[in-house]
XYZ file of C-alpha atoms in Angstrom:
672
model
C -0.157 -0.336 0.118
C 1.383 3.187 -0.967
C 2.005 6.017 1.613
C 0.342 9.323 1.460
C 2.987 11.962 0.648
C 3.830 14.369 3.665
C 2.000 18.028 3.146
C 4.687 20.391 3.370
C 5.116 24.089 1.711
C 6.201 24.314 -1.642
C 9.790 25.303 -1.697
C 10.766 23.553 1.874
C 10.779 19.910 0.730
C 13.643 17.623 1.712
C 15.848 17.490 -1.214
C 18.998 14.872 -1.884
C 20.093 17.225 -4.831
C 22.783 19.193 -3.380
C 24.430 21.923 -4.913
C 27.555 19.631 -4.691
C 25.815 16.840 -6.651
C 24.854 19.427 -9.205
C 28.300 20.790 -9.449
C 29.988 16.980 -9.420
C 27.686 15.889 -12.293
C 28.780 19.018 -14.545
C 31.611 17.148 -16.211
C 30.797 18.236 -19.830
C 31.860 16.463 -22.982
C 32.326 18.830 -26.096
C 34.355 19.163 -29.373
C 34.013 15.181 -30.218
C 35.858 13.554 -32.965
C 36.802 10.488 -34.446
C 40.526 9.642 -34.995
C 41.665 7.279 -37.103
C 45.100 5.607 -37.114
C 47.521 8.545 -37.771
C 44.923 10.958 -38.942
C 41.435 12.382 -38.192
C 38.487 11.167 -40.403
C 36.935 13.736 -42.783
C 33.488 12.969 -44.062
C 33.719 9.508 -45.080
C 37.377 8.857 -45.661
C 39.055 6.525 -43.510
C 42.831 7.432 -43.425
C 44.273 5.215 -41.118
C 43.208 2.037 -38.935
C 41.439 1.846 -35.650
C 39.167 4.250 -35.222
C 38.706 6.078 -31.634
C 36.506 8.297 -30.437
C 38.386 12.065 -28.548
C 36.650 14.619 -26.942
C 37.299 17.275 -24.515
C 35.649 17.716 -21.433
C 35.076 20.608 -18.979
C 35.395 19.450 -15.346
C 33.968 21.645 -12.316
C 35.903 19.677 -9.753
C 39.278 20.659 -11.456
C 38.517 24.477 -11.355
C 36.736 24.338 -14.692
C 39.781 22.939 -16.770
C 39.130 21.248 -19.956
C 40.624 18.144 -20.272
C 41.418 16.120 -23.465
C 39.935 12.269 -23.499
C 39.520 9.071 -25.681
C 38.396 5.888 -25.520
C 41.325 3.488 -24.871
C 42.215 0.121 -26.352
C 40.074 -1.501 -23.226
C 37.087 0.530 -24.293
C 37.372 3.018 -21.523
C 37.738 6.704 -21.364
C 41.281 7.820 -20.241
C 42.805 11.396 -20.256
C 45.321 12.209 -22.838
C 46.651 15.137 -21.597
C 47.423 15.387 -17.573
C 46.966 18.600 -15.566
C 47.740 21.434 -16.060
C 46.729 21.405 -19.724
C 43.705 23.272 -20.338
C 42.618 22.414 -23.799
C 40.343 25.596 -24.509
C 40.984 29.134 -26.077
C 39.336 32.661 -26.590
C 39.023 32.658 -30.139
C 35.775 35.088 -30.321
C 35.708 34.831 -26.832
C 33.321 31.855 -26.811
C 36.349 29.693 -28.101
C 36.807 27.625 -31.354
C 37.585 23.985 -32.054
C 40.513 23.621 -29.779
C 42.299 20.319 -30.622
C 43.093 18.477 -34.226
C 45.276 15.575 -35.207
C 47.423 15.987 -38.343
C 49.444 12.443 -39.071
C 50.786 11.175 -35.768
C 50.458 14.774 -34.010
C 48.127 16.042 -31.968
C 47.541 19.997 -31.486
C 45.817 21.770 -29.112
C 45.243 25.225 -27.715
C 46.255 25.723 -23.923
C 44.070 28.121 -22.062
C 46.830 29.815 -19.853
C 49.011 31.383 -22.613
C 46.377 30.370 -25.681
C 49.380 28.973 -27.474
C 49.335 25.976 -29.850
C 50.859 22.990 -28.575
C 51.949 19.698 -30.034
C 52.478 16.270 -28.794
C 52.908 12.729 -30.084
C 49.683 10.481 -30.292
C 49.413 8.458 -27.099
C 50.001 4.709 -27.081
C 48.703 2.020 -24.698
C 47.204 3.860 -21.372
C 49.900 6.784 -21.097
C 48.823 10.040 -21.482
C 50.914 12.091 -24.715
C 52.559 14.341 -21.814
C 53.484 11.662 -19.521
C 57.046 11.750 -20.801
C 57.285 15.507 -21.250
C 57.223 15.357 -24.981
C 54.596 18.484 -25.320
C 56.186 21.184 -26.869
C 54.671 24.901 -27.973
C 54.389 25.429 -31.776
C 53.301 29.229 -31.503
C 55.534 31.936 -29.919
C 54.650 33.222 -26.680
C 53.184 36.339 -26.939
C 54.444 39.698 -26.034
C 51.122 40.705 -24.170
C 49.787 37.809 -22.127
C 46.635 36.313 -24.377
C 47.605 39.181 -27.084
C 47.654 36.493 -29.764
C 45.241 33.674 -29.413
C 44.258 30.484 -31.685
C 41.325 28.412 -32.433
C 39.323 26.141 -34.863
C 42.231 24.047 -35.404
C 42.085 21.423 -38.391
C 44.412 19.482 -40.040
C 46.097 21.290 -43.248
C 48.161 20.589 -46.159
C 51.748 19.055 -45.745
C 51.426 18.168 -42.217
C 50.425 21.574 -40.934
C 47.759 22.751 -38.327
C 45.608 25.027 -39.944
C 43.677 27.592 -37.657
C 42.603 30.965 -37.300
C 44.808 33.527 -35.437
C 43.314 36.369 -33.540
C 45.645 39.468 -32.475
C 44.964 42.355 -29.945
C 45.964 45.421 -31.793
C 45.046 48.110 -28.929
C 43.754 48.399 -25.498
C 40.264 48.326 -26.299
C 38.153 45.097 -26.532
C 37.326 45.337 -30.070
C 41.025 46.065 -31.142
C 41.411 42.780 -32.482
C 42.458 41.165 -36.223
C 42.133 37.845 -37.601
C 43.493 36.079 -40.117
C 44.098 32.459 -41.242
C 47.386 30.511 -40.584
C 49.276 27.243 -41.127
C 51.516 26.213 -38.297
C 54.446 23.462 -39.580
C 55.519 20.624 -37.311
C 58.611 22.475 -36.767
C 56.730 25.548 -35.513
C 56.802 27.906 -38.545
C 53.942 30.202 -38.547
C 52.530 31.265 -41.973
C 49.574 33.849 -42.407
C 47.339 32.193 -45.425
C 44.816 34.746 -45.992
C 42.602 37.433 -44.239
C 39.295 37.703 -45.997
C 37.198 38.838 -43.563
C 36.836 40.118 -40.264
C 35.898 36.779 -38.750
C 36.865 33.639 -40.076
C 36.531 29.970 -39.642
C 39.604 27.724 -40.498
C 40.122 26.398 -43.859
C 38.968 22.877 -44.578
C 41.031 20.653 -47.290
C 39.655 19.199 -49.849
C 39.879 15.399 -50.406
C 42.187 15.940 -53.123
C 44.050 18.307 -51.492
C 44.101 20.972 -54.195
C 41.484 23.170 -52.530
C 40.648 24.980 -49.254
C 36.920 26.121 -47.817
C 36.155 28.611 -45.091
C 33.458 31.116 -44.022
C 33.943 34.579 -43.479
C 31.893 37.320 -42.280
C 31.966 41.152 -41.381
C 30.510 43.529 -38.958
C 27.474 44.466 -38.498
C 26.504 40.775 -39.371
C 26.469 37.855 -36.917
C 27.207 34.548 -38.570
C 23.487 33.629 -38.216
C 22.641 36.639 -40.310
C 24.724 36.097 -43.010
C 28.357 34.327 -44.236
C 30.187 34.052 -47.291
C 31.891 30.697 -48.690
C 35.397 31.175 -49.534
C 37.201 28.762 -51.796
C 41.121 29.422 -52.678
C 43.544 26.623 -54.552
C 46.317 25.248 -52.500
C 49.890 25.936 -54.179
C 52.370 22.992 -53.993
C 54.101 24.638 -50.857
C 50.945 24.229 -48.968
C 49.905 28.015 -49.371
C 46.693 29.644 -50.610
C 45.857 31.406 -53.553
C 43.664 34.299 -54.505
C 40.656 33.573 -52.864
C 37.066 33.339 -54.367
C 33.547 34.009 -52.718
C 31.484 31.366 -54.125
C 28.130 31.568 -52.291
C 26.625 33.102 -49.542
C 26.004 36.510 -48.003
C 23.113 38.699 -48.957
C 21.379 37.613 -46.002
C 22.038 33.931 -46.184
C 23.887 32.527 -43.358
C 25.906 29.083 -43.634
C 26.728 27.281 -40.543
C 28.696 24.467 -41.504
C 30.987 23.597 -44.358
C 32.206 20.055 -45.051
C 33.777 18.203 -47.805
C 31.418 15.438 -49.221
C 32.171 11.612 -50.089
C 32.453 12.557 -53.831
C 34.834 15.963 -53.251
C 31.863 17.932 -53.228
C 31.764 21.001 -51.480
C 28.592 20.993 -48.921
C 26.935 23.772 -46.754
C 24.278 24.043 -44.226
C 22.625 27.305 -45.531
C 19.372 28.790 -45.171
C 18.442 30.868 -48.767
C 14.928 28.939 -48.024
C 14.816 30.376 -44.187
C 16.130 26.759 -42.782
C 19.250 25.721 -42.581
C 19.046 22.711 -44.981
C 21.925 20.822 -47.029
C 23.192 22.285 -50.016
C 25.738 21.489 -52.949
C 28.147 24.497 -53.521
C 29.234 25.727 -56.915
C 32.936 26.008 -56.975
C 32.825 28.048 -59.636
C 30.081 30.617 -57.858
C 26.610 31.563 -59.379
C 24.790 34.569 -61.013
C 23.731 36.848 -58.143
C 26.470 35.194 -55.732
C 23.885 32.641 -54.560
C 26.128 29.356 -55.539
C 23.754 26.658 -53.655
C 22.009 23.999 -55.094
C 19.323 22.290 -52.436
C 19.576 18.650 -51.915
C 16.873 17.230 -50.464
C 15.262 20.278 -48.834
C 12.885 19.698 -45.775
C 11.315 22.575 -43.430
C 13.332 21.799 -40.824
C 16.293 23.147 -38.966
C 19.385 21.344 -39.943
C 22.112 23.608 -38.478
C 22.200 26.097 -35.871
C 23.670 29.357 -34.382
C 27.653 29.250 -35.016
C 28.633 30.781 -31.537
C 31.590 28.586 -31.434
C 33.721 27.701 -34.875
C 34.061 24.176 -35.697
C 30.951 23.265 -34.603
C 29.447 20.156 -36.794
C 25.415 19.180 -37.133
C 26.071 17.239 -40.236
C 28.057 14.499 -41.222
C 28.187 12.265 -44.203
C 27.096 8.434 -43.668
C 27.763 7.450 -47.191
C 26.993 8.959 -50.796
C 23.157 9.771 -50.180
C 22.700 9.829 -46.404
C 23.596 12.019 -43.626
C 23.593 12.545 -40.230
C 21.952 15.618 -39.271
C 20.556 17.346 -36.023
C 16.979 18.537 -37.044
C 16.508 21.125 -34.235
C 19.092 19.337 -32.142
C 17.757 15.889 -32.504
C 19.570 13.137 -34.811
C 18.218 12.107 -37.842
C 19.284 10.574 -41.102
C 18.586 12.787 -44.342
C 18.497 10.259 -47.334
C 19.106 12.312 -50.326
C 17.941 9.528 -52.719
C 14.126 9.786 -51.067
C 14.309 13.144 -49.923
C 13.008 11.763 -46.228
C 14.170 12.889 -42.874
C 14.013 9.760 -40.389
C 14.397 10.368 -36.491
C 16.993 8.178 -35.021
C 17.263 7.596 -31.077
C 14.253 10.074 -30.383
C 14.906 9.362 -26.474
C 18.143 11.406 -27.102
C 16.642 14.689 -27.434
C 19.150 17.054 -27.712
C 22.729 16.449 -29.342
C 25.676 18.935 -29.174
C 26.647 19.924 -32.491
C 29.980 17.568 -32.735
C 28.632 14.794 -35.039
C 30.936 12.429 -36.397
C 30.660 8.894 -38.124
C 32.728 5.734 -36.896
C 32.439 2.610 -39.226
C 29.142 3.823 -40.570
C 27.627 4.480 -36.698
C 27.172 8.117 -35.771
C 28.993 9.206 -32.446
C 28.399 12.192 -30.634
C 27.381 14.115 -27.247
C 23.601 13.512 -26.408
C 21.170 13.938 -23.425
C 17.706 13.477 -22.803
C 14.642 14.012 -20.358
C 16.188 11.527 -18.199
C 19.771 11.757 -18.829
C 22.679 14.120 -18.735
C 25.282 14.389 -21.743
C 27.183 11.127 -22.002
C 29.443 10.277 -25.282
C 27.250 7.806 -27.496
C 27.570 5.812 -30.615
C 24.176 5.214 -32.568
C 23.394 2.551 -35.236
C 21.304 4.633 -37.833
C 19.499 1.907 -39.215
C 17.701 0.831 -36.221
C 18.679 3.618 -33.230
C 20.526 1.398 -31.125
C 22.372 3.337 -28.344
C 25.731 2.508 -27.019
C 26.776 4.637 -24.031
C 30.692 5.273 -24.536
C 31.170 6.834 -21.360
C 29.243 5.550 -18.089
C 26.112 7.596 -17.387
C 26.918 10.502 -14.749
C 25.806 9.277 -11.318
C 22.432 10.839 -10.544
C 19.929 11.430 -7.782
C 16.926 9.030 -7.357
C 14.804 9.297 -10.812
C 11.592 9.879 -8.587
C 13.576 13.437 -7.552
C 14.045 14.444 -10.922
C 11.534 16.670 -12.691
C 10.587 15.294 -16.451
C 10.356 18.446 -18.866
C 7.135 18.822 -20.496
C 7.157 20.218 -24.033
C 4.339 23.098 -24.684
C 3.579 25.762 -26.552
C 2.133 28.764 -25.282
C 0.320 31.870 -27.053
C 1.114 35.620 -26.602
C -1.768 37.908 -26.447
C -1.124 38.653 -30.498
C -1.408 35.084 -31.141
C 2.291 34.091 -31.294
C 3.043 30.527 -30.359
C 5.950 30.400 -28.258
C 7.928 27.117 -27.270
C 8.678 26.167 -23.941
C 9.673 23.294 -21.687
C 7.782 23.172 -18.174
C 9.828 21.383 -15.030
C 6.622 20.679 -12.523
C 7.795 20.174 -8.947
C 8.413 16.422 -8.144
C 9.391 14.765 -5.062
C 8.038 11.020 -4.091
C 7.259 12.052 -0.458
C 5.712 15.521 -0.377
C 3.176 17.386 -1.819
C 2.274 21.024 -1.355
C -1.023 21.698 0.682
C -4.286 21.702 -1.663
C -4.651 25.450 -1.096
C -1.131 26.191 -2.098
C 0.464 26.684 -5.589
C 3.991 26.522 -6.163
C 6.386 29.155 -6.647
C 7.801 28.986 -10.486
C 10.962 30.284 -12.008
C 11.020 31.459 -15.940
C 14.269 30.574 -17.108
C 15.466 33.341 -20.304
C 18.178 31.197 -22.062
C 21.474 33.330 -23.288
C 22.306 34.462 -26.632
C 19.865 35.823 -27.308
C 20.024 33.516 -30.348
C 20.220 30.505 -28.383
C 17.509 28.031 -27.187
C 16.605 25.155 -24.664
C 16.401 21.658 -25.002
C 13.684 18.910 -23.455
C 16.496 17.476 -21.277
C 17.211 16.582 -17.541
C 18.276 19.002 -16.125
C 19.987 19.151 -12.568
C 20.138 22.760 -12.074
C 16.782 22.923 -12.621
C 16.104 19.785 -10.486
C 17.652 21.286 -7.662
C 14.699 23.434 -7.632
C 11.864 21.238 -8.433
C 12.781 18.907 -6.102
C 11.943 21.312 -3.204
C 8.802 22.261 -4.725
C 9.618 25.224 -7.042
C 8.984 24.819 -10.668
C 10.671 26.001 -13.587
C 9.914 26.760 -17.097
C 12.296 27.478 -19.642
C 10.895 29.723 -22.803
C 12.012 29.638 -26.184
C 11.162 33.065 -26.842
C 11.122 34.770 -30.185
C 14.710 35.069 -31.756
C 15.646 31.374 -30.424
C 16.966 29.203 -33.034
C 15.537 25.796 -34.217
C 12.469 27.113 -35.673
C 13.350 28.741 -38.523
C 14.986 32.152 -39.535
C 11.432 33.987 -39.282
C 11.126 32.726 -35.822
C 15.006 33.924 -35.187
C 14.162 37.509 -36.709
C 11.173 37.911 -34.378
C 13.611 39.710 -32.321
C 15.177 41.784 -35.171
C 15.038 45.271 -33.190
C 12.696 44.031 -30.712
C 14.837 42.746 -27.874
C 14.007 43.830 -24.648
C 10.227 43.573 -25.886
C 9.463 40.489 -28.030
C 11.579 38.100 -25.254
C 10.170 40.156 -22.280
C 6.630 39.713 -23.610
C 7.143 36.230 -24.299
C 8.645 35.162 -21.305
C 5.871 36.949 -19.563
C 3.009 35.426 -21.684
C 4.228 32.079 -20.703
C 4.267 33.309 -16.946
C 0.510 34.454 -17.042
C -0.707 31.314 -18.515
C 1.046 29.122 -16.010
C -0.811 31.408 -13.194
C -4.244 31.714 -14.931
C -4.358 27.503 -15.313
C -3.515 27.398 -11.840
C -0.401 25.854 -11.992
C 1.715 28.644 -10.768
C 1.345 31.078 -7.407
C 1.100 34.438 -8.844
C 2.825 36.102 -6.080
C 5.875 34.054 -6.221
C 7.217 33.901 -9.726
C 10.806 34.651 -10.266
C 12.370 35.245 -13.352
C 16.122 34.315 -13.753
C 19.086 34.035 -16.525
C 22.443 34.682 -17.673
C 24.184 36.734 -20.305
C 21.377 37.656 -22.898
C 19.155 35.762 -20.325
C 20.370 38.159 -17.711
C 19.170 41.298 -19.639
C 15.959 39.338 -20.536
C 15.536 39.120 -16.767
C 16.429 42.392 -15.853
C 14.563 44.002 -18.365
C 11.593 42.068 -17.386
C 11.669 43.491 -13.723
C 11.807 47.168 -14.985
C 8.912 46.920 -17.511
C 6.453 44.058 -16.436
C 4.560 43.607 -13.183
C 4.676 39.939 -13.871
C 7.580 38.804 -11.475
C 8.404 38.801 -7.482
C 12.039 38.570 -7.608
C 14.824 37.962 -10.361
C 18.257 36.305 -10.506
C 20.479 38.095 -12.959
C 24.119 36.217 -13.909
C 26.722 37.946 -15.858
C 24.624 40.419 -17.672
C 24.198 43.108 -20.196
C 22.342 46.089 -18.493
C 23.102 49.091 -20.554
C 22.716 48.898 -24.111
C 24.402 51.969 -25.375
C 27.619 50.855 -23.710
C 27.493 47.350 -25.317
C 28.704 48.407 -28.501
C 31.681 48.620 -30.135
C 31.649 52.337 -29.366
C 30.549 52.131 -25.795
C 33.484 50.238 -25.221
C 32.222 47.380 -22.675
C 31.555 44.869 -25.319
C 34.076 42.339 -27.037
C 34.625 42.028 -30.634
C 32.378 39.329 -31.836
C 29.550 41.131 -30.406
C 30.517 44.549 -30.870
C 27.457 45.376 -33.543
C 25.309 42.443 -32.621
C 23.205 44.787 -30.940
C 22.625 47.218 -33.848
C 20.343 44.320 -35.363
C 18.504 43.539 -31.949
C 17.735 46.884 -30.996
C 18.606 49.364 -33.853
C 21.047 51.535 -35.852
C 22.811 54.048 -34.129
C 22.494 56.899 -33.600
C 19.292 57.391 -35.207
C 17.405 54.578 -32.432
C 19.723 55.787 -29.247
C 16.656 56.730 -27.628
C 15.509 52.835 -27.674
C 18.808 52.320 -26.032
C 18.145 53.864 -23.228
C 14.584 53.132 -23.010
C 15.418 49.362 -23.164
C 18.247 49.380 -20.434
C 17.208 48.321 -17.043
C 20.480 50.269 -15.540
C 18.481 53.299 -16.606
C 14.799 51.990 -14.828
C 15.705 51.111 -11.684
C 12.886 53.295 -10.452
C 10.597 50.827 -12.218
C 12.007 47.780 -10.622
C 9.368 45.482 -9.066
C 11.429 43.193 -6.659
C 14.518 41.825 -5.224
C 17.433 41.024 -7.371
C 20.117 38.714 -6.931
C 23.389 39.478 -8.780
C 25.953 36.737 -9.615
C 29.114 37.765 -11.685
C 32.354 36.485 -12.762
C 35.350 39.189 -12.255
C 37.302 38.052 -15.264
C 34.333 38.108 -17.815
C 35.456 39.351 -20.866
C 32.163 38.976 -22.453
C 29.943 40.467 -20.149
C 32.560 42.214 -17.971
C 31.458 43.270 -14.036
C 31.272 46.650 -14.755
C 27.806 46.984 -15.487
C 26.545 44.731 -12.636
C 28.549 46.474 -10.523
C 27.075 49.979 -11.391
C 23.514 48.337 -11.204
C 24.161 47.082 -7.583
C 25.798 50.585 -6.622
C 22.536 52.478 -7.960
C 20.555 49.864 -5.714
C 22.026 50.886 -2.378
C 19.797 52.907 -0.550
C 17.149 52.666 -2.516
C 15.139 50.089 -0.143
C 14.925 47.233 -2.799
C 16.396 44.230 -1.504
C 19.571 43.240 -3.499
C 22.527 40.850 -2.855
C 25.580 40.619 -5.263
C 28.033 37.890 -5.240
C 31.217 38.124 -7.595
C 33.305 35.421 -8.049
C 36.923 35.848 -8.683
C 38.702 33.878 -11.359
C 35.277 32.991 -13.212
C 34.735 34.055 -16.597
C 31.387 33.766 -18.618
C 29.526 31.160 -17.402
C 30.723 29.440 -14.121
C 33.024 26.908 -14.318
C 34.544 25.829 -10.914
C 32.271 23.763 -8.682
C 33.102 26.106 -5.707
C 31.063 28.694 -7.579
C 28.613 26.735 -8.804
C 27.426 25.410 -5.406
C 28.102 29.004 -4.094
C 25.824 30.444 -6.698
C 22.887 27.880 -6.467
C 22.881 27.747 -2.612
C 22.678 31.605 -2.978
C 19.569 31.467 -5.228
C 17.905 29.148 -3.438
C 18.193 31.274 -0.129
C 17.072 34.251 -2.106
C 13.929 32.688 -3.228
C 13.361 31.523 0.425
C 13.673 35.014 1.899
C 11.536 36.596 -0.759
C 8.984 34.130 -1.189
C 8.691 33.282 2.559
C 9.747 29.694 3.052
C 12.574 28.148 4.999
C 15.698 27.131 3.470
C 17.658 25.409 6.344
C 20.343 23.849 4.299
C 21.892 26.544 2.744
C 23.430 29.606 4.272
C 21.191 32.374 4.507
C 21.540 35.476 2.389
C 22.494 38.868 3.551
C 20.100 41.016 1.197
C 20.907 44.829 1.168
C 18.412 47.429 0.400
C-alpha cells in the first residue's frame, strides 16, 4: 500500500539533490571527433586504422579545466593530457575547436597562454605528456593572451590550419584575424585574411582546395556568411580566394567536403538551415547553392563556436544531421528525414561517423550528456562513457514540451519542469513558486533534457519553465528574426505570456514567480523586472544592463558581438532613444522587486562593470538585493565552488523573498 505524501509548503521539501551534487555531475563533454590511425576522418575518408573517439571535457572539480579524453584500447575513457593542460581558447571569446590530429601528432590550444602545442599521439594507456613531450608550436605573445588561436584543423603538408586572433590595441574591439598554417617545426605562416571574422580552412579530399566561412560587422554568422574557396599551392600556401556562395542575407553555419569531393554547406536561403551543394565556380547573383533534399526543418544552428558540426556524411546518399538538435538521417535519394534514437532529445553540434555509426554527445529527458554511439539503421544506442551518477529518478523533474500563446497569437515553445518529489506534496490551498528561465544568446535555445540545475529547485517544490522566446534558434529564420530590433520587447513579452498562462491555469502562484537568466538571459530577466509587473524577484547572472555601452563605441563589449546589438535594437545614432528606454540600468525606479546578481570578475564577454553599477545604484533604494562576485570566473561558471555558491545563494534568495525556510543552505544577506 502506497504511503500518503507528507504535506509541506512548496520550496521546503527535503531533497537529496545538493548544489555539490549538481556541480559534481557537471563534467561536460564537448568538441568530439573520431581519430583514425595516424589522422582524423573527414567526411567518409578513413585515413588510417583503428577509429578512436576523442573529445574535450570541462571539469568543475578541477577548477573548470578542460581535459582531452579518448576511448582507450580497453574501451574505457582515459585522459590524453594530464593537468595543467587546459584544452580551451578565446577565439571570438566563446572559443573555437581547440584540438586536432595531423598525422601522428596531436595539436591543441592551452588556455593559460592561448598558444598551440603539439604532442605525439598517445600509445597504450599513458597520456601524451607522460614523458614531457608536449612542446609549443607557436611563439609566446608579448602581451598575455595578446595572440590567440582557435578552430584547429588538419592542413596541407602536415601543417595545422587555424584562425589567429591578434590584439592590436587596448580596447576589447581592437582585434585582427587571419588564417594561418603552423608547420611541425613551429613555423607560422599567414594564409589569408578575407573577412573580419573567419572559420579555419578545410582541405578538400584531393588536397587541391581549401574552403572557409567569413563575415563582417555588423552581421553575426546567423545573419549572413560568405563561402570562400582558394586553390592550394604546391608549398601549402593558398592562392587568391573567391567568394562562391553566401552573403546577401544567407547564413551558412557549416561547410564540409562530401564523399565525392564536393563542397557541401548547411545554408538557409529558404529560411531553414538545409543541406546544399556549393558551386565552386560561383553563381550569378552570388547564391551558388543547390538544395539537396530540402526539408522544412532546421538542420543547423547558430555558429557561436567555430568548428561546430551539425552534419556528417554516412555515405554518398545519407547524412547524419541534427534537426533542431535531434539526430536524424537525411536520405538525399528519397528526400526523407528520419528521426534516430528519439529518446536522445539534444545533441551537441559535434557529430562524427565511425564505421558507419554516428558518434556524438547527447542527452535526454532522463539522462545528462554522455558520449554515445548510435547505429543509424535501427537506432541502437551504446553509451561510450558511463552515464553520470544521478540522484534517484523520482526526484528528477521530466520536462513537458508545450506551446504557449502571446496576446497577439504568436506561438512560444517552452519546457515546463513541474515540482517533483516522491514523498512530499504541497498544501491543497497553495500553488508552487515558479522560475521562468530565459536562455542566453539571445540567439540560443533550450532543450527537452534532464537538467540538474532545474531539479535542484523542482525537488524542493519550486517549478521551472524554460522559454524559447522569439529570437530562439531551431524554428527557422522567421522565428529567429522576430527579435530583430525587438530585444527587450519580444523576449520580455514572450516570457511574461508563458508566466501568465501558468498562473491562469492554476499551475503557478502569481505572488511567487521569479525570472532568472545569464548573459543575454540576464538582460531579459532585468528588463522584465523593470517593464512588467509579472515577477516578484529576479536572479541576474553575468548580464548586459546598459545597451548603449554594450557596443563597439561604448567600449564594454568584445569584438565578436560589438555590433550584434545593432540588429537586436536598432542602428545608431538614429535609434539611440531605444537603447536607453530598454536598458534596465536606466529604469531602476521601475524595478518590481528584489534582485540577486551573480558575476564572474574575469568575464570578457559581459564584464563586471555593468553589474557593479547596477548594484551601486540600488544602495539605499529600499529594494532588497545581493551581489556575489566570483574571482577567477569568466563568462558562465566553471568551477565547482562557484557553482555550489551560486545555486545555494539562489535558493536562499527565493526562500527569503517568497517566505519559505531554506535551512540546508547559508542565509543570504539582502541589502537595501
